[in-house]
XYZ file of C-alpha atoms in Angstrom:
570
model
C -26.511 0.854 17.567
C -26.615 1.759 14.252
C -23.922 2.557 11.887
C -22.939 6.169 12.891
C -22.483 5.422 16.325
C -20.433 2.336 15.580
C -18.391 3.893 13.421
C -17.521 6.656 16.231
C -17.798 4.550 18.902
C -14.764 3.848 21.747
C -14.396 0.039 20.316
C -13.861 0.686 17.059
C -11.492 3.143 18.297
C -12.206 6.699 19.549
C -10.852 9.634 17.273
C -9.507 11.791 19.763
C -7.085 15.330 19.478
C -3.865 14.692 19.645
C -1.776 16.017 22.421
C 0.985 14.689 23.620
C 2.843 14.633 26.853
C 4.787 18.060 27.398
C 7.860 17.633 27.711
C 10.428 20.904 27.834
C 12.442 20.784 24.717
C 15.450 23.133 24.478
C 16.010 22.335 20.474
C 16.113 18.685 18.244
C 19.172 16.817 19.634
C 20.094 18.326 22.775
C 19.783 15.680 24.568
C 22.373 13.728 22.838
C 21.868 9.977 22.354
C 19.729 7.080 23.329
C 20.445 3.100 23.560
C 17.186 0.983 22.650
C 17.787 -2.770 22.714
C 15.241 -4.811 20.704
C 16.886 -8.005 21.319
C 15.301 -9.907 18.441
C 16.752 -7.807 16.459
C 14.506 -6.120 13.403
C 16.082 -7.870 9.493
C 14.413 -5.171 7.898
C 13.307 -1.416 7.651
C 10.408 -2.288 5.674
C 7.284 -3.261 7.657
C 5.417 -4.209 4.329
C 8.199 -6.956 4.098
C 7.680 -8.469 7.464
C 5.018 -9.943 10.175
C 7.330 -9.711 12.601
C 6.545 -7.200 15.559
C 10.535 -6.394 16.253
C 10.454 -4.632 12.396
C 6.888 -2.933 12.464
C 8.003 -1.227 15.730
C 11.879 -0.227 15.056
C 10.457 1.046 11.380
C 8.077 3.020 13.094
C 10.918 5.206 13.768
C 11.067 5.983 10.682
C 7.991 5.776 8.841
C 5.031 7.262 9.814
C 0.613 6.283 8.927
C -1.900 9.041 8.499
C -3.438 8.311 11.854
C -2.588 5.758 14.527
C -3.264 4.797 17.925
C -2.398 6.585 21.099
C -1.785 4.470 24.524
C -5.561 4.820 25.539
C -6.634 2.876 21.879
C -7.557 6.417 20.720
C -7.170 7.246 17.255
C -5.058 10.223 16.839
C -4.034 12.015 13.606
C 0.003 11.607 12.833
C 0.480 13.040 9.034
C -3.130 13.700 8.409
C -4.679 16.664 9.351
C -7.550 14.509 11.404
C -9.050 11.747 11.408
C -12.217 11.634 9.086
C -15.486 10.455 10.030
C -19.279 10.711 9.139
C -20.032 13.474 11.286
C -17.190 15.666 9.871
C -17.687 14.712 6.304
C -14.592 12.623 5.535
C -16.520 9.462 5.138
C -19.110 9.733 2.881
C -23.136 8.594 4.299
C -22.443 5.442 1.803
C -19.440 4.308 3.524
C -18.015 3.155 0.121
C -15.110 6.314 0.195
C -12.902 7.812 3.310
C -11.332 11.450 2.407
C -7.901 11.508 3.686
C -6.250 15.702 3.946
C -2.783 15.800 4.790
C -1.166 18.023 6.972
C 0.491 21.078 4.851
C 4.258 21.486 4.736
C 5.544 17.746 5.687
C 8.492 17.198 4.452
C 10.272 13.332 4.100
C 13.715 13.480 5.265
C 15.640 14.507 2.119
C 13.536 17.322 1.709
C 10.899 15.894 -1.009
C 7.552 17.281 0.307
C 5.267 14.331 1.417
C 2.136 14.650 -1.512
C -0.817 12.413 -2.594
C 1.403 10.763 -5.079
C 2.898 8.627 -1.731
C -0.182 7.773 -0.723
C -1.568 6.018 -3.679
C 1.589 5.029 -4.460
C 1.701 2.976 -0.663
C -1.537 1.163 -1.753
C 0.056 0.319 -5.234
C 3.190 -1.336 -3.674
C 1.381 -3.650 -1.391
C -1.021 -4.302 -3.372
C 1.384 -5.077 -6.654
C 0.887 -8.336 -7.753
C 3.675 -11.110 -6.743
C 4.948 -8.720 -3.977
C 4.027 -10.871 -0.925
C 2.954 -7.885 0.975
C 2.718 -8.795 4.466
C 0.116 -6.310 5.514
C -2.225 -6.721 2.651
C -4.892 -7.359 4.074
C -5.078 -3.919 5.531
C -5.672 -2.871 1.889
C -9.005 -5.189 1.657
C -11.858 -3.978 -0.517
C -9.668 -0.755 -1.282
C -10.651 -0.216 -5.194
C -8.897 2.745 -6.096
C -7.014 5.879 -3.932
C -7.825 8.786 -6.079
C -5.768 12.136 -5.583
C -7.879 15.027 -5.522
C -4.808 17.379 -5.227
C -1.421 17.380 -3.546
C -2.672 17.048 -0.161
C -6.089 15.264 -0.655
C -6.805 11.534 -1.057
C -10.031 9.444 -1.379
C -9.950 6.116 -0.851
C -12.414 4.216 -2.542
C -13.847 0.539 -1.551
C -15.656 -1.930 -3.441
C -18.197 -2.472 -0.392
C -19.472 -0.165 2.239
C -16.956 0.428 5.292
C -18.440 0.928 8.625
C -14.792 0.796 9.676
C -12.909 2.331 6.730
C -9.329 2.506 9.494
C -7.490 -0.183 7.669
C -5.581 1.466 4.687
C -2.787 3.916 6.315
C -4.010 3.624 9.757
C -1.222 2.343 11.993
C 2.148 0.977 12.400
C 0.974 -1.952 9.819
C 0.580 0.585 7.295
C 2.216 3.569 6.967
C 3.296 5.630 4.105
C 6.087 5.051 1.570
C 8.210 7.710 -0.628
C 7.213 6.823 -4.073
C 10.426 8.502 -5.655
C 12.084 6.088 -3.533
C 10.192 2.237 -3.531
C 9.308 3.409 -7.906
C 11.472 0.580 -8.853
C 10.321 -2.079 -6.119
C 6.803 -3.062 -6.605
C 5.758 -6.750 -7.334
C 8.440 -9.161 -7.288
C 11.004 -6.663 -7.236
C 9.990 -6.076 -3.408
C 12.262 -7.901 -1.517
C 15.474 -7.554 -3.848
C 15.534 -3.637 -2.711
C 17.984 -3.821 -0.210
C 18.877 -0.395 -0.359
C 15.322 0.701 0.246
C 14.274 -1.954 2.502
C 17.142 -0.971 4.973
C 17.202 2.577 4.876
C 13.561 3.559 4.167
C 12.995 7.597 3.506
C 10.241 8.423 6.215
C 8.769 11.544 7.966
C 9.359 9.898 11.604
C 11.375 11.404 13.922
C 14.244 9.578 12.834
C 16.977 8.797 9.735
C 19.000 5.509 9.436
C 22.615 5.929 9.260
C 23.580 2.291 8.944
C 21.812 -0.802 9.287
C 23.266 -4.190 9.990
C 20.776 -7.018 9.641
C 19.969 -8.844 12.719
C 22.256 -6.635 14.537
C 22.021 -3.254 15.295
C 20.135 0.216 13.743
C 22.250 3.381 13.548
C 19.767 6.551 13.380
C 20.202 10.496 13.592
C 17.377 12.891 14.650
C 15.402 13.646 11.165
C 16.423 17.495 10.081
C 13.194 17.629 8.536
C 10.923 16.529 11.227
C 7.825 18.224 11.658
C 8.702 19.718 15.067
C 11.590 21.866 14.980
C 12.564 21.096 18.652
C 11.799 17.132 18.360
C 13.717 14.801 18.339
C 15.135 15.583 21.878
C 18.084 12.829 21.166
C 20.402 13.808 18.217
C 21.155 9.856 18.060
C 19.784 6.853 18.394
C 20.982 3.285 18.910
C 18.958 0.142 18.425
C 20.460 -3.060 19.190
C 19.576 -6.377 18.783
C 20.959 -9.798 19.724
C 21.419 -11.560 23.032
C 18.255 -12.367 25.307
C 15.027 -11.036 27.100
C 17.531 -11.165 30.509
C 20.724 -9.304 28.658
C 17.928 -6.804 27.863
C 16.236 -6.449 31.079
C 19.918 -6.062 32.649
C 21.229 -3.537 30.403
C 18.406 -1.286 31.534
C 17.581 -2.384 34.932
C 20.679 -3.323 36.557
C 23.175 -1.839 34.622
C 21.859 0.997 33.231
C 24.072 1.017 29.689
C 20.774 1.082 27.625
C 17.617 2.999 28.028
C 14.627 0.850 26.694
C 13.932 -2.675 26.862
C 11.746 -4.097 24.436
C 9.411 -7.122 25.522
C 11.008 -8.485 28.922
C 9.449 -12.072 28.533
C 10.753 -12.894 31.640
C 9.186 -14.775 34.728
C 8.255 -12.572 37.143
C 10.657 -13.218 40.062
C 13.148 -12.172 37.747
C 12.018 -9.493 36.218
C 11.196 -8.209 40.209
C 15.230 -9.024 41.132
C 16.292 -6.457 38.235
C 13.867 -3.321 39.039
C 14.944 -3.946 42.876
C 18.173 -2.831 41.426
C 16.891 0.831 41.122
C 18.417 1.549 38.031
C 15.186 1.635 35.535
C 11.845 0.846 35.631
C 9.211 -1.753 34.510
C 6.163 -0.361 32.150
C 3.211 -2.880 30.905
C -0.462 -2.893 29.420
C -2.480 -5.017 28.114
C -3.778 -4.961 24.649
C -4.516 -7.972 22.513
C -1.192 -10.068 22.509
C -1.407 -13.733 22.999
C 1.157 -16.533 23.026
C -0.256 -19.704 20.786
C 0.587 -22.514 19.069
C 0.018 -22.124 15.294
C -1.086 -25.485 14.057
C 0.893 -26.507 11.117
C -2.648 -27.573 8.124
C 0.319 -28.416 5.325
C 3.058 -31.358 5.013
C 6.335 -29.614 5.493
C 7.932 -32.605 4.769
C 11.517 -31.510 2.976
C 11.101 -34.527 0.115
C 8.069 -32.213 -0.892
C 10.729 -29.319 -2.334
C 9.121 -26.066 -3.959
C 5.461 -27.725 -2.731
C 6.598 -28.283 0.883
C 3.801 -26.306 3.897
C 1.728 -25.394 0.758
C -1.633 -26.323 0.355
C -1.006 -29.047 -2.203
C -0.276 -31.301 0.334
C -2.250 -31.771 3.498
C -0.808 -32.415 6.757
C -0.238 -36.216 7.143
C -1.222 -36.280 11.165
C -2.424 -33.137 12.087
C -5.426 -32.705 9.343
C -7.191 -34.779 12.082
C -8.807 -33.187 14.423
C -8.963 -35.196 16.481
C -5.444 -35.189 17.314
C -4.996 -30.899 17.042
C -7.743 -31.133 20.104
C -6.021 -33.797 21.802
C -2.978 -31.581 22.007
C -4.990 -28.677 23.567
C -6.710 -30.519 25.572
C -3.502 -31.856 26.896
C -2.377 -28.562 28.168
C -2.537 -26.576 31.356
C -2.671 -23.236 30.938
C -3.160 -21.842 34.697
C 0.590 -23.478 35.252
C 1.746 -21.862 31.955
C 0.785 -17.814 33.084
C 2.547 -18.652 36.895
C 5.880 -19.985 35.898
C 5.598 -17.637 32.813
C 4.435 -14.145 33.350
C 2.934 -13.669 36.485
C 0.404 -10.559 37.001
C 1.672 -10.004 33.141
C -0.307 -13.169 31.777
C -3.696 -14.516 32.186
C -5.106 -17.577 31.225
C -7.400 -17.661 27.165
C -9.138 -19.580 25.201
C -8.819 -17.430 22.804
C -6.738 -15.374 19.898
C -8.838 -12.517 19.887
C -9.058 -11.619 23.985
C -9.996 -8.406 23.925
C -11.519 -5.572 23.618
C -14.015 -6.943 26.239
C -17.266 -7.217 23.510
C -15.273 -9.409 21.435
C -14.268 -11.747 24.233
C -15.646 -15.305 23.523
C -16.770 -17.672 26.256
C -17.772 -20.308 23.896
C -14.291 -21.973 24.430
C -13.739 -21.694 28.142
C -13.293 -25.303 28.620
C -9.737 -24.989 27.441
C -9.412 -23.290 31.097
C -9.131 -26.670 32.601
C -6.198 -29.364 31.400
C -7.748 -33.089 30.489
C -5.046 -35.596 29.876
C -7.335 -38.294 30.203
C -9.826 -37.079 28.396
C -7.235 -36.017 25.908
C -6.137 -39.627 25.927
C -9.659 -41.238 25.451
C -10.305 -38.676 22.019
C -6.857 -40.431 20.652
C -8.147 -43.866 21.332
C -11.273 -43.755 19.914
C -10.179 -42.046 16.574
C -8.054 -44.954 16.181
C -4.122 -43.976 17.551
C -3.112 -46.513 19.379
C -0.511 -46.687 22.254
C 2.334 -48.432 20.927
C 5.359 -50.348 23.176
C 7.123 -47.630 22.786
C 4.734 -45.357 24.527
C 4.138 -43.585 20.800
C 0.392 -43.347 19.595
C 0.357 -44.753 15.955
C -2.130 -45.139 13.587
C -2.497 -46.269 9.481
C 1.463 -47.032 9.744
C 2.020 -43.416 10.718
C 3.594 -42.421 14.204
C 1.975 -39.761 16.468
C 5.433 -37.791 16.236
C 5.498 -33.592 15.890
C 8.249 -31.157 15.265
C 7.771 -28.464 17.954
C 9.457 -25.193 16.847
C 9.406 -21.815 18.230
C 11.822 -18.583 18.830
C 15.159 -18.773 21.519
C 13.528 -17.427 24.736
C 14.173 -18.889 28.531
C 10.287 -18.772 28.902
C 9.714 -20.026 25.538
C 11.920 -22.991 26.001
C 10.602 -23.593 29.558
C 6.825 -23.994 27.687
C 8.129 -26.079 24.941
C 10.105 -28.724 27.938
C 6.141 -28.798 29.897
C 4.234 -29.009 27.000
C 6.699 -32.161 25.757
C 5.943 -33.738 28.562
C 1.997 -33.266 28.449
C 2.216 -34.084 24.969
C 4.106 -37.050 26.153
C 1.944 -38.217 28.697
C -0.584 -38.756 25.672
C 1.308 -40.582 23.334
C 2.701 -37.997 21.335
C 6.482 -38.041 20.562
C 7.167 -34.415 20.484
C 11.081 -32.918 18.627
C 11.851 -29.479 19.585
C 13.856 -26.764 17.784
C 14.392 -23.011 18.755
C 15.732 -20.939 16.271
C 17.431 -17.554 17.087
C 14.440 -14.479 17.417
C 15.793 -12.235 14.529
C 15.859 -14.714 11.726
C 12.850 -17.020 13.036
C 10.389 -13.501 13.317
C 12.652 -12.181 9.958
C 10.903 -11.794 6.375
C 13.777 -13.478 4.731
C 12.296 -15.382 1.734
C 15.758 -17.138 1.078
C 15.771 -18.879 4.969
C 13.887 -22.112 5.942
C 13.283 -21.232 9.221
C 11.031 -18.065 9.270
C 7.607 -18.638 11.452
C 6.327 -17.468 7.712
C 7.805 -20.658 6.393
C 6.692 -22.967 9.332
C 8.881 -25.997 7.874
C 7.595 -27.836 11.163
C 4.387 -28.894 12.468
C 3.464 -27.006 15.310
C 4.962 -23.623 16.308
C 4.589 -21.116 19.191
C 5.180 -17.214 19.318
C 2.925 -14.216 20.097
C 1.079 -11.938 18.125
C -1.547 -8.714 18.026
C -3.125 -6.372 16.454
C -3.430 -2.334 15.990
C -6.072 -0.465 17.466
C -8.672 -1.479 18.857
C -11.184 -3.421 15.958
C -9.981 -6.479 14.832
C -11.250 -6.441 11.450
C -8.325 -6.774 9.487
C -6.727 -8.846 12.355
C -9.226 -11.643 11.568
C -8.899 -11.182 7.733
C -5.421 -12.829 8.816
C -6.688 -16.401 8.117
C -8.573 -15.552 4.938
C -7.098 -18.446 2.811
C -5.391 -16.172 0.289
C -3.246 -14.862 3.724
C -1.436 -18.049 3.395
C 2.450 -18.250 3.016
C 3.617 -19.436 -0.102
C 5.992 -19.228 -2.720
C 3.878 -17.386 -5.238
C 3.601 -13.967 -2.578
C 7.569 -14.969 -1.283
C 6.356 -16.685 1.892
C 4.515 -13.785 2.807
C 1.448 -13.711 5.063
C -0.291 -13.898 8.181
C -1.986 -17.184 8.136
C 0.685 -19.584 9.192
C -1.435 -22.429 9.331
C -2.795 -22.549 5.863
C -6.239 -22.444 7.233
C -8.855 -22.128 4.533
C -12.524 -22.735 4.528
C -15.137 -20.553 2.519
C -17.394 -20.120 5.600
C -14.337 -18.613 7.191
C -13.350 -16.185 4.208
C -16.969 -15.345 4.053
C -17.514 -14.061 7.601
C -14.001 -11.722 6.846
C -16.487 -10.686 3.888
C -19.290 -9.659 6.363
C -17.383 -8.310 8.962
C -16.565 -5.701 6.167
C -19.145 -4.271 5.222
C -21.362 -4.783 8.886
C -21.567 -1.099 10.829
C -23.692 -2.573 14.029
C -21.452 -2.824 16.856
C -22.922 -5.537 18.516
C -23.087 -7.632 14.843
C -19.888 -7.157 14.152
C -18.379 -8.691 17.438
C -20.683 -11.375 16.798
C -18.927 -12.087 13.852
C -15.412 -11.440 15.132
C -16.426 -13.282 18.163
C -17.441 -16.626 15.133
C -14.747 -16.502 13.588
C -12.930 -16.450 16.800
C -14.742 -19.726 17.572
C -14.178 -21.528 14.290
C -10.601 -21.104 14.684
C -10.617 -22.603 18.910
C -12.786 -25.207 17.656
C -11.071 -26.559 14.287
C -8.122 -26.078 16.911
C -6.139 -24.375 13.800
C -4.556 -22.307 16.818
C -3.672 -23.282 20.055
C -4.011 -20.191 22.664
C -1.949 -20.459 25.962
C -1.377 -17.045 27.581
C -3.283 -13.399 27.197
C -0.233 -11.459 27.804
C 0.265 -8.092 29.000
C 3.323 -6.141 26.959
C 6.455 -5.562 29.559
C 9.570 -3.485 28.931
C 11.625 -1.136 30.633
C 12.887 2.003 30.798
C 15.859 3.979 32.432
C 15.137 6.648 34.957
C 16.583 8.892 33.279
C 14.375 8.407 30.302
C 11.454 10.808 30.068
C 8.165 11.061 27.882
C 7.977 7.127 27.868
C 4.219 6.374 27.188
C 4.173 2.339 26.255
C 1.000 1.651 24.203
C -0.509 -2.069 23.740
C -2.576 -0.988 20.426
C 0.482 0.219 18.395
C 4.099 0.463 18.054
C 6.103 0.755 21.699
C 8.050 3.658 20.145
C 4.783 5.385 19.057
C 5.519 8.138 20.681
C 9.963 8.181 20.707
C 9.785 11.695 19.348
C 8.484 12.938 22.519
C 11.379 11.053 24.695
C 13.861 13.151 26.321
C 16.659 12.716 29.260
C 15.614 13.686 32.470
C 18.748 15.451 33.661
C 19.934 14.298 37.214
């Protein structure tokens, strides 16, 4: 397949028209108001400030990318005109520049027209240096974004792009008002409060008042781009409480009308929708709950230096002993008392699309406490009295952290006792969703942070190519002081054979070569055992009955598509 076809082909993420649902709108806000409950509740506005899913999808409310992804994995057009390609000229037969025409007459909410200026300036902002940008490595290999004219962009890369879908493309990376963020590039970033919490967007929707960690005020956008859209006037999103509280309030009681991420086991999640009050929606996409293997010491006596790469992890830079602990697990017994038909059992963080599935790691399928036991012994960690493995003076002894969930805490108790059964002493902590998913540079216990030495939580990707997705453990992705602890490799992985593939992957336009190298770099990262994958989950939420135009989509935000929501009138 050669580079053409690649670049247009369904993997990589079909460019399709976009048409939405119909859906008979009388006029924006006639259908009065609408209760979302994200109960890890977003700490930001800003999805540049945060890895966290809860604030990519509740700011996609707000702010909007020049193209995105519809339910199917389709790329659709939002504030760009189309989507450019080979065939229709917008990326150039070199693949080194991607032409980018807005649509005419967007507006931002306050009225400022949306120009080029935004654009560039989006690029500029994440890209600024000491920001900590958390979704810089959509911006890879981007050398300039010229501006042709108000409505006209080229982005420029330092390499050739087979797929040039990284910078602007999604709910990772949409656009900024530069009249707004002027003043907050570099280490300024994360001291704009004002901005952060009440970004100026083009999405369907305005924030009113936002309360950190609590609860989103919004009103329908009076410059959307659709004169009858939004259908609500108002909007509500709530955090707090629990995956059940959620599932309730929509299910059984009705008071709210969408349920964000029910992670829930499934004979509960069945005893709500019997209630007839709301229904269940999933898909699959590429979200998988792991363990993130901790590479640094986050000993506290280590201060400024603690998780950082100055100081390797005292245990688990063995090997050895980060096998052991997969080795140790059962991962069939994980999907049934934890999701159901909404988990399946990987051995991998990049699951899908199908061509990028590895099988090179399968034998993770199949739990080996003895054999898990017999790879401690020989390495030299003996059994102790106390039923601890110890070796060199050092106890076999691991803080186990992850966010407050019922399933989450039902894994951590099983694995405990696995990881008990091999001579590991396991602590565990759960720390409340909001703040432990938040972008807070201030608090010690963001997953960012990882002040502990294994932790567990779920993550994916946009679209359908995982290019940028596996950029995440490029070693300059690592948390750290110097980018405010932001990042997307929370292990501190680093090798140069790694960071090299990321390299390739970039500028490789055959298909089949470049899930090769997605598919080795999937493997280095099962087989250093620098993550730990447990469950291929599917994404399940709810929605009222009376909630129409409800479209959940696995390859982007859940609320890709709110503008098109209405109320189904009774």
């Amino acid at each position: 397949m050669n580079i053409k076809t690649a670049l247009m082909g369904t993997v990589l993420g079909t460019v399709a028209g976009f048409a939405m649902a119909p859906a008979a709108f009388a006029e924006r806000g006639s259908d009065g108001h609408v209760n979302i409950i994200y109960w890890q509740a977003p700490s930001t506005m800003n999805p540049y400030l945060s890895g966290g899913t809860k604030e990519l999808e509740v700011g996609s409310l707000v702010l909007e990318p020049l193209a995105r992804y519809d339910a199917e994995g389709n790329m659709v057009p939002f504030l760009a005109e189309s989507v450019p390609t080979v065939e229709n000229g917008g990326v150039s037969e070199d693949l080194m520049n991607v032409t980018w025409k807005l649509k005419e007459g967007l507006l931002w909410s306050d009225g400022k027209p949306l120009t080029s200026e935004d654009v560039r300036f989006t690029w500029e902002y994440c890209t600024s240096e000491g920001g900590g940008c958390s979704q810089s490595e959509k911006y890879n290999d981007v050398t300039d974004v010229e501006i042709v004219d108000d409505l006209t962009v080229i982005v420029h890369f330092g390499v050739p792009k087979p797929f040039p879908y990284g910078p602007f493309v999604g709910n990772q990376a949409p656009i900024i008002q530069k009249a707004q963020f002027a003043d907050c590039t570099g280490e300024a970033m994360a001291s704009c409060t004002d901005q952060n919490f009440a970004p100026i967007g083009t999405g369907p929707f305005v924030v009113d008042e936002f309360k950190t960690n609590d609860v989103v005020s919004m009103s329908a956008n009076p410059n959307y781009r659709d004169p009858a859209k939004p259908a609500f006037a108002t909007a509500t999103v709530k955090g707090g409480g629990d995956a059940a509280a959620a599932g309730r309030s929509v299910l059984e009681t009705g008071e709210f009308d969408y349920a964000w991420n029910l992670q829930l086991a499934p004979d509960v999640l069945a005893d709500m929708e019997s209630k007839g009050k709301g229904k269940l929606v999933s898909a699959f996409g590429t979200l998988v709950e792991r363990i993130m293997v901790n590479y640094t010491d986050p000993d506290p006596a280590l201060g400024d230096k603690r998780a950082t790469a100055a100081h390797p992890h005292p245990i688990l830079s063995d090997k050895s002993v980060r096998q052991a602990l997969s080795m140790a697990i059962d991962r069939e017994l994980l999907v049934e008392i934890g999701y159901g038909a909404a988990g399946k059992v990987t051995c991998n963080v990049l699951p899908a699309p199908a061509i990028y599935a590895s099988t090179a790691n399968d034998a993770c399928m199949v739990q080996d406490i003895e054999g898990a036991k017999a790879l401690l012994e020989a390495d030299g960690w003996v059994m102790g009295s106390d039923g601890i493995r110890e070796k060199d003076g050092k106890k076999l002894s691991l803080l186990f952290q992850t966010s407050t969930n019922a399933v989450r805490q039902d894994f951590q108790a099983i694995i405990k006792q696995w990881w008990n059964e091999i001579g590991v002493e396991v602590e565990l902590r759960n720390i409340d969703s909001s703040v432990f998913f938040g972008g807070d540079a201030g608090s010690p216990d963001t997953f960012q942070k990882f002040f502990a030495d294994v932790e567990m939580y779920a993550n994916n990707f946009d679209g359908t190519d995982p290019e940028a997705y596996m950029a995440n453990w490029e070693c300059k992705q690592a948390p750290r002081p110097e980018t405010q602890w932001q990042g997307n490799n929370m292990p501190r992985y680093c090798t140069e054979e790694y960071d090299a593939l990321v390299a390739e992957m970039a500028k490789t336009g055959d298909l089949e070569k470049r899930a090769e190298l997605a598919k080795t770099m999937n493997d280095m990262l099962m087989q250093d055992y620098a993550i730990i994958p447990l469950v291929y989950r599917g994404r399940v939420s709810a929605a009222s009955n009376t909630l129409g135009g409800v479209e959940i989509n696995a390859w982007d935000s859940e609320l890709w598509n709110a503008a098109d929501w209405y109320r189904i009138k009774e």
